[in-house]
Every structure is written in structure tokens, then in C-alpha cells.
Short mmCIF file of C-alpha atoms and ligand atoms in Angstrom, two decimals:
data_model
loop_
_atom_site.label_atom_id
_atom_site.label_comp_id
_atom_site.label_asym_id
_atom_site.label_seq_id
_atom_site.Cartn_x
_atom_site.Cartn_y
_atom_site.Cartn_z
CA MET A 1 36.41 29.27 -8.71
CA PRO A 2 36.48 26.48 -6.12
CA CYS A 3 34.12 27.01 -3.20
CA HIS A 4 36.75 26.78 -0.46
CA GLU A 5 38.85 29.53 -2.04
CA ARG A 6 35.95 31.92 -2.13
CA HIS A 7 35.06 30.98 1.41
CA ASN A 8 38.48 32.12 2.65
CA GLN A 9 38.31 35.40 0.84
CA LEU A 10 35.17 36.50 2.62
CA PRO A 11 35.22 38.78 5.63
CA PRO A 12 34.56 37.02 8.92
CA GLU A 13 31.42 39.01 9.79
CA GLY A 14 27.94 38.07 8.55
CA VAL A 15 25.72 40.20 6.40
CA GLY A 16 23.79 41.67 9.32
CA LYS A 17 26.81 42.46 11.49
CA ARG A 18 28.72 43.95 8.67
CA SER A 19 25.90 46.10 7.40
CA SER A 20 25.13 47.50 10.82
CA ARG A 21 28.64 48.96 11.00
CA LEU A 22 28.24 50.87 7.81
CA GLY A 23 26.68 54.23 7.13
CA SER A 24 23.16 54.67 5.86
CA LYS A 25 24.19 54.13 2.23
CA LEU A 26 25.86 50.85 3.13
CA LEU A 27 22.55 49.54 4.40
CA LEU A 28 21.94 48.96 0.68
CA PRO A 29 23.07 45.28 0.81
CA LEU A 30 20.73 44.46 3.66
CA VAL A 31 17.79 46.23 2.07
CA ILE A 32 18.30 44.53 -1.32
CA VAL A 33 18.79 41.09 0.23
CA LEU A 34 15.74 41.42 2.48
CA SER A 35 13.55 42.60 -0.38
CA TRP A 36 13.62 39.04 -1.81
CA VAL A 37 12.51 37.19 1.35
CA TYR A 38 8.86 37.16 0.34
CA THR A 39 9.53 35.94 -3.23
CA PHE A 40 11.76 33.17 -1.89
CA SER A 41 9.32 31.92 0.73
CA GLN A 42 6.38 32.11 -1.71
CA THR A 43 8.28 30.11 -4.34
CA VAL A 44 9.14 27.40 -1.81
CA ALA A 45 5.55 27.30 -0.49
CA SER A 46 4.05 27.08 -4.02
CA VAL A 47 6.33 24.22 -5.08
CA VAL A 48 5.53 22.33 -1.86
CA LEU A 49 1.80 23.04 -2.29
CA GLU A 50 1.90 21.24 -5.64
CA LYS A 51 3.53 18.31 -3.87
CA GLN A 52 0.98 18.44 -1.04
CA GLU A 53 -1.98 18.52 -3.43
CA ARG A 54 -0.43 15.70 -5.44
CA VAL A 55 -0.30 17.75 -8.66
CA LYS A 56 3.40 17.02 -8.89
CA GLU A 57 2.80 13.29 -8.57
CA LEU A 58 -0.03 13.26 -11.11
CA LEU A 59 2.15 15.08 -13.62
CA ALA A 60 4.96 12.59 -12.95
CA VAL A 61 2.58 9.65 -13.33
CA MET A 62 1.35 11.09 -16.63
CA GLY A 63 4.93 11.23 -17.91
CA VAL A 64 6.11 14.78 -17.08
CA SER A 65 9.64 14.34 -15.75
CA ARG A 66 10.88 16.12 -12.62
CA GLY A 67 13.35 18.07 -14.79
CA VAL A 68 10.54 19.47 -16.94
CA GLN A 69 8.47 20.33 -13.86
CA TRP A 70 11.38 22.19 -12.29
CA SER A 71 12.21 23.98 -15.52
CA GLY A 72 8.59 25.17 -15.56
CA TRP A 73 8.93 26.53 -12.03
CA MET A 74 12.25 28.20 -12.82
CA LEU A 75 10.85 29.79 -15.96
CA GLU A 76 7.74 31.07 -14.22
CA GLY A 77 9.76 32.42 -11.28
CA LEU A 78 12.28 34.06 -13.60
CA CYS A 79 9.68 35.69 -15.83
CA SER A 80 7.95 37.35 -12.88
CA SER A 81 11.16 38.24 -11.02
CA ILE A 82 12.91 39.74 -14.04
CA ILE A 83 10.38 42.59 -14.04
CA THR A 84 11.24 43.22 -10.36
CA CYS A 85 14.96 43.12 -11.26
CA ILE A 86 14.49 45.74 -13.99
CA VAL A 87 12.41 48.02 -11.73
CA LEU A 88 14.89 47.62 -8.85
CA SER A 89 17.89 48.35 -11.10
CA LEU A 90 16.26 51.51 -12.46
CA ARG A 91 15.21 52.55 -8.96
CA LEU A 92 18.81 52.19 -7.71
CA LYS A 93 20.22 54.04 -10.70
CA PHE A 94 17.76 56.92 -10.82
CA GLY A 95 16.73 56.96 -7.17
CA GLY A 96 20.15 58.20 -6.08
CA LEU A 97 21.50 55.04 -4.41
CA ALA A 98 23.67 53.89 -7.32
CA GLU A 99 23.56 56.86 -9.66
CA ARG A 100 27.18 56.61 -10.82
CA SER A 101 27.09 52.88 -11.59
CA ASP A 102 26.27 51.15 -14.86
CA VAL A 103 22.66 49.94 -14.69
CA THR A 104 23.39 46.86 -16.86
CA ILE A 105 25.86 45.54 -14.25
CA ILE A 106 23.27 45.97 -11.51
CA LEU A 107 20.72 44.15 -13.67
CA LEU A 108 23.16 41.30 -14.40
CA LEU A 109 23.88 40.95 -10.69
CA LEU A 110 20.19 40.86 -9.74
CA VAL A 111 19.26 38.38 -12.51
CA SER A 112 22.16 36.10 -11.49
CA PHE A 113 20.90 36.29 -7.91
CA VAL A 114 17.31 35.46 -8.92
CA ILE A 115 18.47 32.38 -10.86
CA ALA A 116 20.46 31.17 -7.83
CA MET A 117 17.57 32.01 -5.49
CA MET A 118 15.05 30.02 -7.59
CA SER A 119 17.43 27.07 -7.62
CA PHE A 120 17.81 27.40 -3.83
CA ALA A 121 14.01 27.46 -3.48
CA MET A 122 13.80 24.15 -5.43
CA LEU A 123 16.40 22.64 -3.09
CA VAL A 124 14.64 23.81 0.07
CA SER A 125 11.28 22.52 -1.26
CA THR A 126 12.64 18.97 -1.44
CA PHE A 127 12.77 18.81 2.39
CA PHE A 128 9.10 19.64 3.01
CA SER A 129 5.71 18.16 2.31
CA ARG A 130 3.46 20.82 3.90
CA ALA A 131 3.27 24.22 2.21
CA THR A 132 2.62 26.39 5.30
CA LEU A 133 5.52 24.91 7.22
CA ALA A 134 7.76 25.16 4.15
CA GLY A 135 6.90 28.86 3.67
CA LEU A 136 7.77 29.69 7.29
CA ALA A 137 10.92 27.58 7.28
CA ALA A 138 12.01 29.21 4.02
CA VAL A 139 11.98 32.64 5.70
CA SER A 140 14.20 31.33 8.53
CA ILE A 141 16.59 29.60 6.13
CA TYR A 142 16.87 32.75 4.02
CA LEU A 143 17.54 34.93 7.07
CA LEU A 144 19.98 32.45 8.63
CA PRO A 145 23.17 34.25 7.46
CA VAL A 146 21.76 37.61 8.62
CA PHE A 147 21.15 36.41 12.16
CA THR A 148 24.04 33.99 12.60
CA GLY A 149 26.79 35.91 10.82
CA ILE A 150 27.55 33.00 8.47
CA ALA A 151 29.44 34.71 5.68
CA THR A 152 29.85 32.09 2.98
CA SER A 153 28.91 32.81 -0.59
CA LEU A 154 27.49 29.32 -0.72
CA PHE A 155 24.40 31.18 0.47
CA CYS A 156 23.27 33.12 -2.59
CA ASN A 157 22.00 36.04 -0.49
CA VAL A 158 25.44 36.44 1.12
CA ALA A 159 27.03 36.63 -2.35
CA LEU A 160 24.49 39.29 -3.32
CA ALA A 161 25.12 41.27 -0.12
CA GLU A 162 28.88 41.23 -0.69
CA ALA A 163 28.45 42.43 -4.27
CA CYS A 164 26.18 45.22 -3.02
CA LEU A 165 28.89 46.27 -0.56
CA VAL A 166 31.35 46.60 -3.44
CA LEU A 167 28.71 48.59 -5.31
CA ALA A 168 28.12 50.91 -2.34
CA ASN A 169 31.86 51.43 -1.85
CA SER A 170 32.42 52.25 -5.51
CA GLU A 171 29.56 54.77 -5.32
CA ASP A 172 31.18 56.34 -2.25
CA SER A 173 34.49 56.63 -4.10
CA GLY A 174 32.72 58.74 -6.72
CA VAL A 175 33.46 56.42 -9.66
CA GLY A 176 30.57 53.99 -9.43
CA LEU A 177 30.59 50.40 -10.63
CA GLN A 178 31.55 50.29 -14.31
CA TRP A 179 32.44 47.49 -16.72
CA ALA A 180 36.01 48.87 -16.59
CA ASN A 181 36.37 48.42 -12.81
CA ILE A 182 34.09 45.39 -12.36
CA ASN A 183 37.10 43.27 -11.32
CA ASP A 184 38.26 45.75 -8.69
CA PRO A 185 37.77 44.81 -5.02
CA ALA A 186 35.73 46.97 -2.64
CA GLY A 187 38.81 48.68 -1.22
CA PRO A 188 42.31 48.20 0.16
CA GLY A 189 42.66 44.91 1.98
CA GLU A 190 39.40 43.59 0.42
CA SER A 191 39.39 40.78 -2.10
CA TYR A 192 35.74 40.42 -2.99
CA THR A 193 34.75 41.61 -6.47
CA VAL A 194 31.46 41.83 -8.32
CA THR A 195 32.64 39.34 -10.97
CA GLY A 196 33.55 36.96 -8.13
CA ALA A 197 30.06 37.39 -6.65
CA ILE A 198 28.33 36.78 -9.99
CA GLY A 199 30.52 33.70 -10.54
CA MET A 200 29.59 32.40 -7.10
CA LEU A 201 25.89 33.00 -7.79
CA TRP A 202 26.07 30.87 -10.94
CA LEU A 203 28.06 28.21 -9.10
CA ASP A 204 25.46 28.25 -6.30
CA ALA A 205 22.65 27.84 -8.84
CA VAL A 206 24.29 24.73 -10.30
CA LEU A 207 25.16 23.33 -6.86
CA TYR A 208 21.61 23.75 -5.52
CA ALA A 209 20.12 22.21 -8.67
CA VAL A 210 22.40 19.15 -8.48
CA LEU A 211 21.63 18.67 -4.78
CA ALA A 212 17.89 19.05 -5.35
CA TRP A 213 18.01 16.55 -8.23
CA TYR A 214 19.89 14.01 -6.06
CA ILE A 215 17.62 14.41 -3.04
CA GLU A 216 14.47 14.18 -5.18
CA ASN A 217 15.65 10.91 -6.67
CA VAL A 218 16.87 9.25 -3.47
CA PHE A 219 14.26 10.65 -1.06
CA PRO A 220 11.14 11.30 -3.17
CA GLY A 221 8.98 11.54 -0.03
CA GLU A 222 5.62 9.96 0.63
CA PHE A 223 4.71 9.66 -3.05
CA GLY A 224 7.36 8.21 -5.31
CA VAL A 225 9.75 5.33 -5.73
CA PRO A 226 13.20 6.07 -4.20
CA LYS A 227 16.25 5.28 -6.31
CA HIS A 228 19.53 3.81 -5.00
CA PHE A 229 21.93 6.37 -3.52
CA TYR A 230 24.31 5.54 -6.37
CA PHE A 231 21.60 5.75 -9.06
CA PHE A 232 23.63 8.26 -11.11
CA LEU A 233 26.35 5.64 -11.55
CA GLN A 234 23.91 3.17 -13.09
CA LYS A 235 23.84 2.87 -16.86
CA SER A 236 20.08 2.36 -16.86
CA TYR A 237 19.52 5.84 -15.41
CA TRP A 238 21.23 7.61 -18.30
CA LEU A 239 20.36 5.33 -21.18
CA ARG A 240 17.08 5.61 -23.04
CA THR A 241 14.30 3.90 -21.13
CA PRO A 242 12.98 0.70 -22.73
CA SER A 243 9.71 0.80 -24.65
CA PRO A 244 6.81 -1.49 -23.76
CA LYS A 245 7.16 -4.97 -25.15
CA ASP A 246 4.77 -6.32 -27.74
CA ALA A 247 1.98 -7.92 -25.72
CA SER A 248 2.17 -11.15 -27.76
CA THR A 249 5.74 -11.76 -26.58
CA LEU A 250 4.85 -11.65 -22.90
CA PRO A 251 4.95 -14.76 -20.68
CA ALA A 252 1.85 -16.81 -20.08
CA PRO A 253 -0.49 -15.78 -17.29
CA HIS A 254 0.68 -16.36 -13.75
CA GLY A 255 0.89 -20.09 -12.99
CA ASN A 256 -0.56 -19.96 -9.47
CA LEU A 257 -3.73 -18.42 -10.76
CA ALA A 258 -4.21 -20.83 -13.60
CA ASN A 259 -4.03 -23.84 -11.25
CA SER A 260 -6.25 -22.57 -8.47
CA ASN A 261 -9.62 -24.21 -7.89
CA PHE A 262 -11.01 -21.03 -6.42
CA LEU A 263 -10.36 -18.82 -9.38
CA GLU A 264 -11.77 -18.50 -12.85
CA PRO A 265 -9.55 -20.10 -15.46
CA GLU A 266 -7.42 -17.67 -17.42
CA PRO A 267 -9.12 -16.55 -20.64
CA GLU A 268 -7.71 -18.26 -23.72
CA ASN A 269 -5.91 -16.23 -26.36
CA ALA A 270 -6.08 -13.16 -24.18
CA VAL A 271 -2.97 -11.03 -24.04
CA VAL A 272 -1.65 -10.02 -20.62
CA GLY A 273 -1.27 -6.26 -20.27
CA VAL A 274 -0.65 -6.07 -16.51
CA SER A 275 0.80 -8.98 -14.57
CA ILE A 276 0.89 -8.58 -10.78
CA ASP A 277 3.17 -11.02 -8.99
CA SER A 278 3.04 -11.54 -5.18
CA LEU A 279 2.71 -7.79 -4.65
CA GLY A 280 2.75 -6.59 -1.05
CA LYS A 281 2.82 -3.33 0.86
CA VAL A 282 3.41 -2.91 4.58
CA PHE A 283 2.71 0.37 6.40
CA GLY A 284 4.45 0.13 9.76
CA LYS A 285 3.27 -3.26 10.99
CA LYS A 286 0.12 -3.31 8.90
CA ASP A 287 -0.18 -5.28 5.66
CA ALA A 288 -2.15 -2.99 3.36
CA VAL A 289 -1.65 -5.42 0.44
CA LYS A 290 -0.35 -8.96 0.87
CA GLY A 291 0.80 -11.43 -1.79
CA LEU A 292 -1.46 -10.15 -4.57
CA SER A 293 -1.08 -12.07 -7.85
CA LEU A 294 -3.35 -11.18 -10.71
CA ASN A 295 -3.39 -10.61 -14.45
CA PHE A 296 -5.24 -7.95 -16.42
CA TYR A 297 -5.81 -8.50 -20.12
CA GLU A 298 -5.65 -6.27 -23.12
CA ASN A 299 -8.97 -4.84 -24.32
CA GLN A 300 -10.64 -5.70 -21.04
CA ILE A 301 -11.87 -3.57 -18.16
CA SER A 302 -10.89 -5.12 -14.82
CA CYS A 303 -11.79 -3.75 -11.45
CA PHE A 304 -10.91 -4.18 -7.79
CA LEU A 305 -13.87 -4.56 -5.45
CA GLY A 306 -13.40 -4.49 -1.70
CA HIS A 307 -14.41 -2.87 1.55
CA ASN A 308 -12.95 0.43 2.71
CA GLY A 309 -9.31 -0.09 3.58
CA ALA A 310 -9.04 -3.33 1.57
CA GLY A 311 -5.96 -2.00 -0.22
CA LYS A 312 -7.35 -0.98 -3.62
CA THR A 313 -5.81 2.51 -3.65
CA THR A 314 -2.50 1.18 -2.32
CA THR A 315 -2.37 -1.37 -5.16
CA ILE A 316 -3.07 1.31 -7.75
CA SER A 317 -0.44 3.56 -6.13
CA MET A 318 2.15 0.80 -6.49
CA LEU A 319 1.17 0.15 -10.10
CA THR A 320 1.41 3.84 -10.97
CA GLY A 321 4.70 4.35 -9.12
CA THR A 322 3.48 6.66 -6.39
CA CYS A 323 4.48 4.19 -3.69
CA THR A 324 7.11 1.47 -3.53
CA PRO A 325 6.10 -2.22 -3.10
CA SER A 326 7.40 -3.84 0.10
CA SER A 327 7.50 -7.18 -1.71
CA GLY A 328 6.76 -8.69 -5.11
CA THR A 329 6.39 -6.74 -8.32
CA ALA A 330 4.17 -6.13 -11.33
CA ARG A 331 4.86 -5.83 -15.03
CA LEU A 332 3.00 -3.58 -17.39
CA TYR A 333 3.54 -4.78 -20.94
CA GLY A 334 6.68 -6.50 -19.72
CA LEU A 335 8.11 -3.45 -17.94
CA ASP A 336 8.86 -3.83 -14.25
CA ILE A 337 7.32 -1.25 -11.90
CA ARG A 338 10.46 -1.35 -9.73
CA LYS A 339 12.85 -0.43 -12.56
CA ASP A 340 11.06 0.88 -15.63
CA MET A 341 8.57 3.35 -14.19
CA ASP A 342 9.58 6.19 -16.53
CA ALA A 343 8.91 4.06 -19.60
CA ILE A 344 5.67 2.71 -18.12
CA ARG A 345 4.41 6.23 -17.44
CA ALA A 346 4.80 7.29 -21.06
CA ASN A 347 1.93 4.94 -21.90
CA MET A 348 -0.19 5.23 -18.79
CA GLY A 349 -3.22 7.30 -17.84
CA VAL A 350 -4.35 7.78 -14.24
CA CYS A 351 -7.47 9.16 -12.63
CA PRO A 352 -6.62 9.45 -8.91
CA GLN A 353 -9.18 9.10 -6.11
CA HIS A 354 -9.05 12.86 -5.48
CA ASN A 355 -9.40 15.26 -8.39
CA VAL A 356 -6.19 17.04 -9.28
CA LEU A 357 -7.16 20.00 -11.46
CA PHE A 358 -5.65 23.39 -12.30
CA ASN A 359 -7.97 26.27 -11.42
CA GLY A 360 -6.42 28.49 -14.09
CA LEU A 361 -7.17 26.07 -16.97
CA THR A 362 -10.47 25.48 -18.76
CA VAL A 363 -11.98 22.03 -19.33
CA GLU A 364 -10.72 21.94 -22.91
CA GLU A 365 -7.25 23.13 -21.88
CA HIS A 366 -6.98 20.32 -19.33
CA LEU A 367 -7.63 17.71 -22.02
CA LEU A 368 -5.32 19.47 -24.42
CA PHE A 369 -2.55 19.73 -21.82
CA PHE A 370 -2.63 16.06 -20.85
CA GLY A 371 -2.96 15.00 -24.50
CA ARG A 372 0.08 17.08 -25.42
CA ILE A 373 2.03 15.44 -22.56
CA LYS A 374 1.40 12.16 -24.38
CA GLU A 375 3.04 13.76 -27.42
CA MET A 376 -0.08 14.10 -29.56
CA SER A 377 -0.50 17.16 -31.74
CA GLU A 378 -3.30 19.65 -31.19
CA LYS A 379 -4.80 18.61 -34.54
CA GLU A 380 -4.81 14.91 -33.59
CA LEU A 381 -6.39 15.70 -30.25
CA LYS A 382 -9.21 17.86 -31.55
CA GLY A 383 -11.46 14.96 -32.59
CA ASP A 384 -10.77 13.03 -29.35
CA ILE A 385 -11.55 16.04 -27.20
CA ASP A 386 -14.80 16.85 -29.06
CA MET A 387 -15.94 13.24 -28.67
CA MET A 388 -15.00 13.11 -24.98
CA LEU A 389 -16.75 16.35 -24.13
CA SER A 390 -19.93 15.17 -25.80
CA GLU A 391 -19.79 11.68 -24.16
CA MET A 392 -19.20 13.20 -20.75
CA ASP A 393 -21.89 15.82 -21.29
CA LEU A 394 -19.37 18.60 -20.73
CA GLU A 395 -19.74 20.30 -24.12
CA GLU A 396 -21.33 23.37 -22.54
CA LYS A 397 -18.45 23.65 -20.07
CA ARG A 398 -15.71 23.47 -22.70
CA LYS A 399 -14.49 27.00 -21.92
CA ALA A 400 -15.30 26.93 -18.18
CA PHE A 401 -12.47 27.07 -15.63
CA ALA A 402 -12.01 23.97 -13.47
CA ASN A 403 -12.86 25.78 -10.22
CA THR A 404 -16.31 26.68 -11.58
CA LEU A 405 -17.33 23.03 -12.18
CA SER A 406 -19.54 20.96 -9.89
CA GLY A 407 -18.00 17.99 -8.04
CA GLY A 408 -19.42 15.50 -10.56
CA MET A 409 -18.19 17.51 -13.53
CA LYS A 410 -14.71 17.65 -12.02
CA ARG A 411 -14.77 13.87 -11.69
CA LYS A 412 -15.75 13.43 -15.33
CA LEU A 413 -12.97 15.75 -16.41
CA SER A 414 -10.46 13.74 -14.35
CA VAL A 415 -11.57 10.56 -16.13
CA GLY A 416 -11.22 12.27 -19.50
CA MET A 417 -7.70 13.41 -18.62
CA ALA A 418 -6.68 9.80 -17.93
CA PHE A 419 -7.85 8.64 -21.37
CA VAL A 420 -6.80 11.50 -23.56
CA GLY A 421 -3.70 10.85 -25.66
CA GLY A 422 -4.30 7.15 -26.28
CA SER A 423 -2.75 5.69 -23.09
CA LYS A 424 -2.14 1.92 -23.32
CA VAL A 425 -3.02 1.24 -19.67
CA VAL A 426 -5.44 3.40 -17.69
CA PHE A 427 -5.97 3.23 -13.92
CA LEU A 428 -9.12 4.76 -12.50
CA ASP A 429 -9.61 5.01 -8.74
CA GLU A 430 -13.35 5.28 -8.03
CA PRO A 431 -14.02 7.09 -11.31
CA THR A 432 -17.76 7.54 -10.81
CA ALA A 433 -17.72 8.61 -7.14
CA GLY A 434 -19.98 11.66 -6.71
CA VAL A 435 -21.30 11.55 -10.29
CA ASP A 436 -25.06 11.62 -11.07
CA PRO A 437 -26.62 8.43 -12.60
CA PHE A 438 -26.91 9.94 -16.08
CA SER A 439 -23.28 11.04 -16.20
CA ARG A 440 -22.21 7.77 -14.58
CA ARG A 441 -23.66 5.95 -17.56
CA GLY A 442 -21.83 8.40 -19.81
CA ILE A 443 -18.54 7.52 -18.11
CA TRP A 444 -19.23 3.78 -18.38
CA GLU A 445 -19.96 4.15 -22.08
CA LEU A 446 -16.79 6.14 -22.45
CA LEU A 447 -14.81 3.36 -20.74
CA VAL A 448 -16.30 0.76 -23.08
CA LYS A 449 -15.51 2.93 -26.09
CA PHE A 450 -11.90 3.42 -25.03
CA ARG A 451 -11.37 -0.22 -24.08
CA LYS A 452 -9.75 -1.07 -27.40
N1 ATP B 501 0.30 6.21 3.90
C1 ATP B 501 -0.24 5.28 4.70
N2 ATP B 501 0.27 5.06 5.91
C2 ATP B 501 -0.22 4.12 6.74
N3 ATP B 501 -1.26 3.34 6.41
C3 ATP B 501 -1.84 3.50 5.20
C4 ATP B 501 -1.36 4.49 4.28
N4 ATP B 501 -2.12 4.41 3.16
C5 ATP B 501 -3.03 3.44 3.37
N5 ATP B 501 -2.87 2.90 4.59
C6 ATP B 501 -3.64 1.81 5.17
O1 ATP B 501 -3.64 0.75 4.24
C7 ATP B 501 -4.91 0.13 4.19
C8 ATP B 501 -5.40 0.12 2.75
O2 ATP B 501 -5.76 1.45 2.39
P1 ATP B 501 -6.27 1.82 0.94
O3 ATP B 501 -6.42 3.31 0.88
O4 ATP B 501 -5.41 1.18 -0.06
O5 ATP B 501 -7.71 1.12 0.93
P2 ATP B 501 -8.88 1.21 -0.15
O6 ATP B 501 -9.30 -0.19 -0.45
O7 ATP B 501 -8.48 2.03 -1.31
O8 ATP B 501 -10.00 1.96 0.70
P3 ATP B 501 -11.20 2.95 0.20
O9 ATP B 501 -12.21 2.12 -0.49
O10 ATP B 501 -11.71 3.50 1.49
O11 ATP B 501 -10.57 4.00 -0.66
C9 ATP B 501 -5.81 0.89 5.16
O12 ATP B 501 -5.87 0.18 6.37
C10 ATP B 501 -5.09 2.20 5.35
O13 ATP B 501 -5.33 2.71 6.65
#
């Protein structure tokens, strides 16, 4: 049903105004709608917290697409909310508020609402980067129709409230809401039906998801490379992303470097893995990175040395796609960081400057999780994980949760996560910061081992 049609069919009053006119039983819509405020605001805050703590970005950098991340959130939210839906439906049926109605219709209505609400939470989360602010704003956004009297079913909670009004009216009439009268309006002169409300909830869910997907791509926020506003019209967005080119087919090392008197000559017969070409990043008026041209070679460990604020992290952020270059570009195995980031990420491992760990996962589960993201089977990973744990001296902590590890142990685990799964290019930002000398040597040895 087109949105504008539904819009016209709605009564002019908002949820709050309308409910206040009704008897105590007709407060049902308001009570049901308000009972989801907390779930909504918590979902928005949790999604934004992942963004704030850069978990979302690390997952993206390691090759987990936004779609998969959002599906995970939807699934988690649905699983926990479905129990609430079942309890609420039974409570309405056997608690006397909807005793004549069919409980399966009430359940269908609530589940449809939860799906739309989760999708709405994803959309709202795209506008925020701080979890506390997002949680508070989510409450206001959710209550907006109640306080302003906006009565469009494009708000999923308005659609739910209207359906609850039909439910309350059918209870009052003594028949209750049944599958046989599900298409009947609330009363004479009314046009809203429960099927219409459920249809609108599904339409809302799709609409919110599409909007969230568009906004995420065009305005990815502080961390991420924005796409063109017409990105969905580009063939390259929909077609399979290119795979890394064979290193031997790549162009020769950057000419400027080879001819400079101040630089080491390029190694002979070495294959270029990463080729940085006049890369630059400007923050406001400040050049964080300016005209950087450099090649990194296969089977070698290269490192940036520089004072605090020299631009090392910014360079790594550009190479891993968490920030957009202001000028120049870089190619990783022939793939351009401005265009082919999804393909690059499938073969890339990253250990960010700040540990990004999941408190609910053990050390072994972290390695397993990131290895599985790189599409390796559990069997294939077992040997790798055993070797890593012993090299990093974390064997004893195999089953320990991440939040019980010391700072140094967390760092070692972060390094392990970057290597697990056989990534072709691995970026490590200060991998041994805060690690004791013995473990530092362990990490170095690990790096040498994984070089090839
Ligand atoms: N998001 C940002 N907004 C504005 N300026 C930034 C931002 N990120 C970095 N900078 C600035 O860019 C410059 C380079 O910072 P960067 O973090 O890349 O340095 P670094 O070499 O990694 O430093 P450190 O060794 O301390 O980690 C600094 O002057 C920093 O203040």
C-alpha cells in the first residue's frame, strides 16, 4: 500500500491525544507502545557504542560487511524481543485486556512491530557517534508522535498504536480480534485495519533499512570512506569485487623513489605488495600526511618511525579504509584504496592502536572468530591458533575472557587477531606498546614467522 494513501486514512489526532480521550481500556495502545521505549533506546545506544569503540570499524576492516553486522544486530534484537512479545501476548490474552481476541494475531502484530522497531533503531543509529547522546535522543525520537500528535504510520509506533485501538474496539464490541474479522476497521467511519497496520509495519521496516543502508554508505562518519551519492547506480557497487592481482604483474616500484639520491635504491627482484603514491591527508588546515610515496615489498616487514603526531596512524587509517585520503592514493596488490576497499579487506589483517576486544569472548574464541571471518574452517585454524597461543605465551589464557587479561596480554591477542586466517597484508599500529620485554620478543618472533 503506498505510503501517502495510508497517511490519508489515519485520524488527525496523534497517539497521545487520541488515547487520552478513550476509556481506561483504550489506554492499551499507549501502554503497549511505551513499553518498548527502553528496548528501542538501548538498541540504538548499543549499536552506536560499537561505532564509538571502533568495533564496527575493526570488523569492517577485517572484511565483515555492514549488511552482515546489521543482520547480526537484528537477529540478536529479535531473539531477545520475541520472548517479550510472547509474554506480552499471553499477558494480554489471559490478563483480561484482550481475552476475546486470537493470541496468534496479537503475537504477529507485536513481532511485526519489533522487526520495524529494530530497523528504525539501525536508521537512528546512523546519525550518532556517541552512545549516551544516541540513547537519550532515541527516547525523544520514539516519543515524538506521542507529544506532537504526528499520526503517520511511517512511525512504526504509530502503526502499532492504531492497531491496538482496533484491538481494543473489537474487544469492547464483544467479538474480539479474530482471523475472520482481521480486515474489519475499528468502527463506523474508521478505515484503519489490523492487516493495514501489519502491512505498514513491514513497509516501514524495509523503508528504514534502505534509508540506513544509503546513509551508512554516503555518510559513514568519522571512520570510513564515503561513497558517491549515486553509488547504487554504479555497476562496480553491485558486481563482484575484483580479487587482488598477482604480485608479479604489478608495475615497477614508484619512479620518484628509485631516482632519489636521499633514498635507498629499490630492492631488486622484490615484489611490490603495497604502493603508496603521493598520499595526503588534511584535517582542517593541518596536513597530517603530505605527499607520501613509498613501496612495501612482499615477504618483508616495513615500519613507520616518527615522532608523536608525525602521521603514522593517519597513514595506516587511510591504507585500511578507515579514513579517506585528501590527495593521492595507494594500491594493495594492485587494488586501489579509493575504489576497491571491500576486496582489499578480504585479504587484510589489522591491529589498531587501541585494543578492540569482545568481553564476552575467550582468547581462543577471538582467534577463531577472526579466522572464520577470513573464511577458514575451524579444522584449518586449529593448528594456527595452537601455534599462536604458544608463541605469544597465552596458552594458559586460552579459555580466559578478554576482560580478565592484563594490558600486555590484550595487546598480544590483538596482534594474533590480525594474523589469524592467513591475511596477505597486515597492518600493526604500535603492536608491542605496553608489552613486557619477554612477550615483546615473542611478538617479534611471531612477526618474522608470519612474514612469508
Ligand atoms: N581526526 C582528526 N582530526 C584532526 N586532526 C587529527 C585527527 N587525527 C589525527 N589528527 C592530527 O594529525 C596529526 C597526525 O596524527 P597521527 O595520529 O596520525 O600521528 P601518529 O604519528 O600516529 O602519532 P602517535 O605516535 O602519537 O600515535 C596530528 O597532528 C593529529 O593531531
